[in-house]
Short mmCIF file of C-alpha atoms and ligand atoms in Angstrom, two decimals:
data_model
loop_
_atom_site.label_atom_id
_atom_site.label_comp_id
_atom_site.label_asym_id
_atom_site.label_seq_id
_atom_site.Cartn_x
_atom_site.Cartn_y
_atom_site.Cartn_z
CA UNK A 1 95.19 -23.09 67.38
CA UNK A 2 92.78 -24.66 69.46
CA UNK A 3 90.31 -27.69 69.33
CA UNK A 4 86.81 -26.51 70.44
CA UNK A 5 84.06 -28.75 71.08
CA UNK A 6 80.83 -26.51 71.02
CA UNK A 7 77.25 -27.73 72.01
CA UNK A 8 74.02 -26.53 71.06
CA UNK A 9 74.51 -24.80 67.88
CA UNK A 10 70.85 -24.55 67.11
CA UNK A 11 70.48 -22.29 70.30
CA UNK A 12 70.86 -18.65 70.40
CA UNK A 13 74.22 -18.51 71.74
CA UNK A 14 75.59 -21.66 70.14
CA UNK A 15 74.40 -20.64 66.81
CA UNK A 16 76.23 -17.11 67.23
CA UNK A 17 79.40 -18.58 68.28
CA UNK A 18 79.75 -21.21 65.65
CA UNK A 19 81.22 -18.89 62.93
CA UNK A 20 83.17 -16.79 65.19
CA UNK A 21 86.33 -18.51 65.82
CA UNK A 22 88.25 -17.99 62.55
CA UNK A 23 91.67 -19.49 63.75
CA UNK A 24 90.70 -22.69 65.83
CA UNK A 25 89.08 -25.61 64.92
CA UNK A 26 85.54 -26.17 65.79
CA UNK A 27 83.32 -29.16 66.27
CA UNK A 28 79.82 -27.67 66.60
CA UNK A 29 77.20 -30.23 67.45
CA UNK A 30 73.47 -30.07 67.88
CA UNK A 31 71.04 -31.73 69.97
CA UNK A 32 70.54 -34.37 67.29
CA UNK A 33 74.29 -34.96 67.16
CA UNK A 34 74.88 -34.93 71.02
CA UNK A 35 72.05 -35.40 72.98
CA UNK A 36 73.08 -34.17 76.69
CA UNK A 37 70.59 -36.27 78.47
CA UNK A 38 72.67 -39.25 77.34
CA UNK A 39 75.83 -39.48 79.68
CA UNK A 40 77.38 -42.37 77.70
CA UNK A 41 77.21 -40.42 74.46
CA UNK A 42 78.61 -37.32 76.13
CA UNK A 43 81.50 -39.38 77.38
CA UNK A 44 82.11 -41.18 73.91
CA UNK A 45 82.08 -37.72 72.23
CA UNK A 46 84.41 -35.94 74.24
CA UNK A 47 86.83 -38.93 74.19
CA UNK A 48 86.57 -39.14 70.56
CA UNK A 49 87.01 -35.29 69.72
CA UNK A 50 89.61 -34.91 72.28
CA UNK A 51 88.91 -30.91 72.57
CA UNK A 52 91.29 -28.58 74.28
CA UNK A 53 88.42 -26.19 75.25
CA UNK A 54 84.49 -27.26 75.60
CA UNK A 55 82.14 -24.46 75.23
CA UNK A 56 78.67 -25.52 76.56
CA UNK A 57 75.75 -23.16 75.51
CA UNK A 58 73.29 -26.01 75.17
CA UNK A 59 70.64 -25.83 78.07
CA UNK A 60 67.33 -26.68 79.17
CA UNK A 61 66.06 -23.02 79.16
CA UNK A 62 62.25 -23.38 79.27
CA UNK A 63 61.76 -21.24 82.52
CA UNK A 64 58.27 -22.21 83.26
CA UNK A 65 57.90 -25.65 81.94
CA UNK A 66 61.05 -26.48 84.15
CA UNK A 67 58.74 -26.25 87.04
CA UNK A 68 56.88 -29.39 85.58
CA UNK A 69 60.04 -30.95 83.99
CA UNK A 70 62.48 -30.33 86.94
CA UNK A 71 64.48 -33.90 86.13
CA UNK A 72 65.04 -32.95 82.38
CA UNK A 73 66.23 -29.39 83.71
CA UNK A 74 68.45 -31.04 86.06
CA UNK A 75 69.75 -33.73 83.41
CA UNK A 76 70.59 -31.02 80.88
CA UNK A 77 71.50 -28.13 83.22
CA UNK A 78 73.39 -30.03 86.01
CA UNK A 79 74.39 -33.64 85.08
CA UNK A 80 75.56 -32.72 81.54
CA UNK A 81 78.02 -30.00 82.59
CA UNK A 82 79.20 -32.35 85.28
CA UNK A 83 80.10 -35.02 82.63
CA UNK A 84 81.31 -32.56 80.22
CA UNK A 85 83.64 -31.19 83.09
CA UNK A 86 84.78 -34.72 84.10
CA UNK A 87 85.84 -35.62 80.61
CA UNK A 88 87.36 -32.21 80.07
CA UNK A 89 89.64 -33.02 83.21
CA UNK A 90 90.63 -36.08 81.81
CA UNK A 91 91.95 -34.49 78.48
CA UNK A 92 93.51 -31.71 80.79
CA UNK A 93 91.39 -29.46 78.85
CA UNK A 94 89.33 -26.44 79.85
CA UNK A 95 85.50 -25.67 79.90
CA UNK A 96 83.32 -22.73 79.35
CA UNK A 97 79.72 -23.00 80.71
CA UNK A 98 76.91 -20.56 80.69
CA UNK A 99 74.64 -19.59 83.78
CA UNK A 100 71.82 -17.18 84.63
CA UNK A 101 70.49 -13.97 86.83
CA UNK A 102 68.10 -16.51 88.11
CA UNK A 103 70.55 -18.14 90.70
CA UNK A 104 69.87 -15.04 92.43
CA UNK A 105 66.41 -14.26 94.40
CA UNK A 106 66.29 -10.58 93.12
CA UNK A 107 65.90 -9.20 96.86
CA UNK A 108 68.89 -7.13 96.81
CA UNK A 109 68.82 -3.35 96.24
CA UNK A 110 71.82 -3.10 93.77
CA UNK A 111 73.55 -4.92 90.98
CA UNK A 112 74.49 -8.32 92.03
CA UNK A 113 78.22 -9.22 92.51
CA UNK A 114 79.62 -12.74 91.97
CA UNK A 115 80.39 -12.97 95.80
CA UNK A 116 76.62 -12.47 96.65
CA UNK A 117 74.78 -15.18 98.12
CA UNK A 118 72.76 -17.29 95.48
CA UNK A 119 69.31 -18.41 96.03
CA UNK A 120 67.25 -19.38 93.04
CA UNK A 121 63.55 -18.89 93.42
CA UNK A 122 62.53 -21.39 90.33
CA UNK A 123 63.60 -24.97 89.21
CA UNK A 124 65.42 -23.39 86.26
CA UNK A 125 67.42 -21.43 88.42
CA UNK A 126 68.22 -24.07 90.70
CA UNK A 127 69.27 -26.61 87.89
CA UNK A 128 71.78 -23.95 86.57
CA UNK A 129 73.19 -23.38 90.09
CA UNK A 130 73.55 -27.28 90.49
CA UNK A 131 75.38 -26.97 87.30
CA UNK A 132 77.84 -24.64 88.45
CA UNK A 133 78.31 -26.31 91.63
CA UNK A 134 79.05 -29.44 89.89
CA UNK A 135 81.90 -27.66 87.79
CA UNK A 136 83.31 -26.50 90.65
CA UNK A 137 83.75 -29.63 92.45
CA UNK A 138 85.31 -31.42 89.37
CA UNK A 139 88.08 -28.53 89.81
CA UNK A 140 89.27 -28.10 86.38
CA UNK A 141 90.22 -24.65 84.71
CA UNK A 142 86.65 -23.21 83.73
CA UNK A 143 84.72 -19.87 83.26
CA UNK A 144 81.11 -20.04 84.21
CA UNK A 145 79.38 -17.12 82.68
CA UNK A 146 76.43 -15.62 84.13
CA UNK A 147 74.24 -13.76 81.57
CA UNK A 148 70.70 -12.55 81.40
CA UNK A 149 67.58 -11.77 79.31
CA UNK A 150 69.59 -13.14 75.85
CA UNK A 151 67.75 -12.30 72.66
CA UNK A 152 68.97 -12.06 69.13
CA UNK A 153 67.84 -11.94 65.20
CA UNK A 154 67.82 -15.91 65.38
CA UNK A 155 65.87 -18.15 67.70
CA UNK A 156 62.93 -17.91 70.09
CA UNK A 157 63.00 -14.71 72.47
CA UNK A 158 61.60 -11.51 73.64
CA UNK A 159 62.68 -9.42 70.70
CA UNK A 160 61.05 -11.58 68.33
CA UNK A 161 57.95 -11.89 70.20
CA UNK A 162 57.68 -8.16 70.88
CA UNK A 163 58.03 -7.74 66.96
CA UNK A 164 55.25 -10.33 66.24
CA UNK A 165 52.94 -9.11 69.16
CA UNK A 166 53.43 -5.73 68.06
CA UNK A 167 52.32 -6.50 64.44
CA UNK A 168 49.26 -8.13 65.40
CA UNK A 169 47.81 -6.10 68.41
CA UNK A 170 47.21 -2.48 69.07
CA UNK A 171 48.27 -2.61 72.46
CA UNK A 172 50.51 -4.69 74.95
CA UNK A 173 50.98 -4.99 78.65
CA UNK A 174 54.55 -5.50 79.76
CA UNK A 175 56.23 -6.13 83.01
CA UNK A 176 57.74 -3.23 84.43
CA UNK A 177 59.11 -4.16 88.16
CA UNK A 178 61.70 -6.62 87.07
CA UNK A 179 64.89 -4.88 86.08
CA UNK A 180 67.88 -6.47 84.38
CA UNK A 181 70.34 -6.41 81.23
CA UNK A 182 68.85 -7.63 78.04
CA UNK A 183 72.17 -9.21 76.28
CA UNK A 184 72.46 -10.28 72.69
CA UNK A 185 73.69 -13.51 71.69
CA UNK A 186 75.79 -11.70 69.31
CA UNK A 187 77.46 -9.65 71.80
CA UNK A 188 77.98 -12.87 74.26
CA UNK A 189 79.60 -14.34 71.33
CA UNK A 190 82.10 -11.46 70.45
CA UNK A 191 82.82 -11.34 74.34
CA UNK A 192 83.50 -15.06 74.39
CA UNK A 193 85.99 -14.98 71.52
CA UNK A 194 87.86 -12.11 73.43
CA UNK A 195 87.71 -14.43 76.63
CA UNK A 196 89.08 -17.34 74.81
CA UNK A 197 92.13 -15.13 73.84
CA UNK A 198 92.43 -13.48 77.12
CA UNK A 199 92.03 -16.64 79.24
CA UNK A 200 94.98 -18.49 80.52
CA UNK A 201 93.41 -21.48 81.95
CA UNK A 202 96.72 -22.70 83.82
CA UNK A 203 96.26 -19.14 85.79
CA UNK A 204 94.19 -20.72 88.67
CA UNK A 205 92.88 -17.21 89.75
CA UNK A 206 91.08 -16.69 86.34
CA UNK A 207 89.01 -19.78 87.05
CA UNK A 208 85.51 -19.13 88.35
CA UNK A 209 82.24 -17.44 87.79
CA UNK A 210 81.90 -14.22 86.02
CA UNK A 211 78.84 -11.80 85.28
CA UNK A 212 78.61 -11.48 81.47
CA UNK A 213 75.93 -9.22 80.17
CA UNK A 214 75.51 -5.98 78.17
CA UNK A 215 75.86 -3.01 80.25
CA UNK A 216 73.21 -0.85 81.47
CA UNK A 217 69.75 -2.02 82.79
CA UNK A 218 65.95 -1.70 82.11
CA UNK A 219 62.77 -3.62 82.53
CA UNK A 220 61.00 -5.89 80.18
CA UNK A 221 58.58 -2.71 79.62
CA UNK A 222 61.68 -0.40 78.76
CA UNK A 223 63.20 -3.07 76.62
CA UNK A 224 59.65 -3.46 74.54
CA UNK A 225 59.52 0.43 74.09
CA UNK A 226 62.98 0.59 72.82
CA UNK A 227 62.35 -2.21 70.58
CA UNK A 228 59.35 -0.51 69.03
CA UNK A 229 60.97 2.74 68.75
CA UNK A 230 64.24 1.31 66.94
CA UNK A 231 61.96 -0.75 64.68
CA UNK A 232 60.07 2.63 63.79
CA UNK A 233 63.52 4.18 63.34
CA UNK A 234 64.68 1.39 61.00
CA UNK A 235 61.35 1.13 58.95
CA UNK A 236 61.60 4.36 57.58
CA UNK A 237 64.59 3.66 55.50
CA UNK A 238 64.07 0.10 54.98
CA UNK A 239 60.53 0.14 53.89
CA UNK A 240 59.60 -2.45 56.83
CA UNK A 241 55.61 -2.78 57.48
CA UNK A 242 54.12 -0.54 60.12
CA UNK A 243 53.50 -2.16 63.48
CA UNK A 244 50.21 -1.78 65.03
CA UNK A 245 51.65 -1.13 68.43
CA UNK A 246 53.01 2.23 69.07
CA UNK A 247 55.22 2.78 72.09
CA UNK A 248 52.25 4.93 73.76
CA UNK A 249 50.14 1.59 73.74
CA UNK A 250 52.61 -0.53 75.59
CA UNK A 251 51.10 -0.53 79.34
CA UNK A 252 53.58 -0.88 82.20
CA UNK A 253 52.29 -3.73 84.35
CA UNK A 254 53.43 -5.31 87.52
CA UNK A 255 54.56 -8.91 87.72
CA UNK A 256 51.45 -9.73 89.76
CA UNK A 257 49.52 -8.80 86.78
CA UNK A 258 51.45 -11.39 84.84
CA UNK A 259 51.26 -14.67 86.43
CA UNK A 260 53.61 -17.44 85.24
CA UNK A 261 54.49 -20.93 86.58
CA UNK A 262 57.98 -20.05 87.59
CA UNK A 263 58.62 -17.01 89.90
CA UNK A 264 61.06 -14.58 88.52
CA UNK A 265 63.67 -12.39 90.57
CA UNK A 266 62.76 -8.40 90.60
CA UNK A 267 66.19 -7.48 90.60
CA UNK A 268 68.25 -9.36 87.83
CA UNK A 269 71.07 -6.62 87.69
CA UNK A 270 74.68 -8.21 87.28
CA UNK A 271 77.55 -6.24 87.93
CA UNK A 272 80.28 -6.93 85.24
CA UNK A 273 83.30 -5.27 87.24
CA UNK A 274 85.28 -8.58 87.59
CA UNK A 275 85.22 -9.65 83.89
CA UNK A 276 86.71 -6.02 83.46
CA UNK A 277 89.23 -6.07 86.11
CA UNK A 278 90.52 -9.79 85.20
CA UNK A 279 90.34 -10.04 81.42
CA UNK A 280 89.73 -6.10 80.49
CA UNK A 281 86.57 -7.05 78.57
CA UNK A 282 83.17 -5.11 78.86
CA UNK A 283 80.30 -6.15 76.61
CA UNK A 284 78.73 -3.20 74.90
CA UNK A 285 75.66 -1.27 76.24
CA UNK A 286 72.24 -3.04 75.85
CA UNK A 287 70.95 -0.10 73.60
CA UNK A 288 73.99 -0.54 71.26
CA UNK A 289 73.46 -4.13 70.96
CA UNK A 290 69.89 -3.93 70.38
CA UNK A 291 70.58 -1.48 67.52
CA UNK A 292 72.92 -3.88 65.90
CA UNK A 293 70.94 -6.70 66.08
CA UNK A 294 67.93 -5.03 64.48
CA UNK A 295 70.03 -3.63 61.79
CA UNK A 296 70.43 -7.40 60.54
CA UNK A 297 66.71 -8.15 60.50
CA UNK A 298 64.87 -8.23 57.22
CA UNK A 299 61.13 -8.27 56.40
N1 NAP B 1 67.93 -17.28 77.08
C1 NAP B 1 68.07 -16.66 77.94
O1 NAP B 1 67.25 -15.53 78.31
C2 NAP B 1 69.28 -16.80 79.03
C3 NAP B 1 69.25 -16.09 80.32
C4 NAP B 1 70.20 -16.56 81.08
C5 NAP B 1 71.25 -17.50 80.87
N2 NAP B 1 70.96 -18.25 79.65
C6 NAP B 1 71.91 -19.22 79.59
O2 NAP B 1 72.83 -18.94 78.42
C7 NAP B 1 73.11 -20.34 77.65
C8 NAP B 1 72.86 -19.92 76.23
O3 NAP B 1 71.38 -19.94 76.03
P1 NAP B 1 70.19 -19.72 74.67
O4 NAP B 1 69.51 -18.47 74.87
O5 NAP B 1 71.26 -19.80 73.60
O6 NAP B 1 69.54 -20.93 74.84
P2 NAP B 1 68.76 -21.57 73.79
O7 NAP B 1 68.35 -20.76 72.58
O8 NAP B 1 67.39 -22.25 74.33
O9 NAP B 1 69.23 -22.70 73.16
C9 NAP B 1 69.59 -23.84 74.12
C10 NAP B 1 69.96 -24.87 73.34
O10 NAP B 1 70.29 -25.94 74.10
C11 NAP B 1 69.95 -27.30 73.15
N3 NAP B 1 69.44 -28.27 73.87
C12 NAP B 1 68.39 -28.36 74.84
N4 NAP B 1 68.15 -29.49 75.53
C13 NAP B 1 69.39 -30.22 75.05
C14 NAP B 1 69.92 -31.46 74.80
N5 NAP B 1 69.18 -32.49 76.16
N6 NAP B 1 70.85 -32.13 74.30
C15 NAP B 1 71.71 -31.12 73.52
N7 NAP B 1 71.21 -30.18 73.44
C16 NAP B 1 70.11 -29.61 74.18
C17 NAP B 1 68.71 -26.67 72.50
O11 NAP B 1 68.32 -27.96 71.44
P3 NAP B 1 67.35 -27.36 70.51
O12 NAP B 1 67.62 -26.33 69.45
O13 NAP B 1 67.07 -28.80 69.70
O14 NAP B 1 66.07 -26.94 71.15
C18 NAP B 1 69.01 -25.28 72.09
O15 NAP B 1 69.80 -25.39 70.71
C19 NAP B 1 72.39 -21.19 78.70
O16 NAP B 1 73.18 -21.83 79.43
C20 NAP B 1 71.26 -20.64 79.20
O17 NAP B 1 71.01 -21.19 80.45
C21 NAP B 1 70.10 -17.95 78.84
#
């Protein structure tokens, strides 16, 4: 049995993870219980809990706001993981941290490999990359899981936004020239449990960065169409209210037509071969995960 310190339990991934470990002791902390901008609190809590493993899904994830709150984004996404890593190293514990497709600039024509050059094009991506580098510099057994387009039945995310807008509006315009893999928080949590069982932190060749997404790819436009289709399919048997937006009334627009404070990479596709080769783990397809999540929705 392991003692796991889990941060960010009110976030999408933290919430999904907190009930998944049936045979381990999990100390699950919210921002109120551990504010990751407070370095002394991080050190004190880790020393009190004395975990074997720290899992840190807490992060500053407001991509656009990060452009104007860069110091805060770096405090949570770079300094805090560094302190967690230092404290874990003192205890000879291991660390699992999460990172993002936004460490890449998106100019590659095919899916990114972990060995490809990073070049973040927004402040959030820079802060997450700084977190990766800080953990690596500490040199403890660690896994850095780069995921993408996270959504779930719980939390603030694209799925819930589309369902809300679909109920309110007759038509939508959704960006069609950014591609990637929508990844459910549930499938991330299930994958992390498999990883924790498969990982031997004493094996140095297992430490490092892994791409960790649902398989397959689509655009935000493709994702929104699948959400509406799946909703309409489930609505028949579940007596859900009809949406105003139909799939045919979702216009495919360009990134240029939907300007945001932070730039986004056009290509967010992450090749997950390394995860499969080292650990024999593969997350489900994004369509299957979407179906599973939507079956848990209630209206
Ligand atoms: N969301 C995505 O699309 C996406 C894409 C790629 C990678 N990732 C990465 O995947 C991981 C999990 O993301 P997620 O989607 O679960 O994020 P999320 O839903 O935004 O949750 C982040 C959590 O971090 C907490 N947090 C923020 N600042 C904090 C602080 N100062 N101290 C303590 N906790 C703090 C938040 O607390 P409150 O609940 O109090 O706000 C929230 O519970 C993160 O590392 C993220 O960078 C996410």
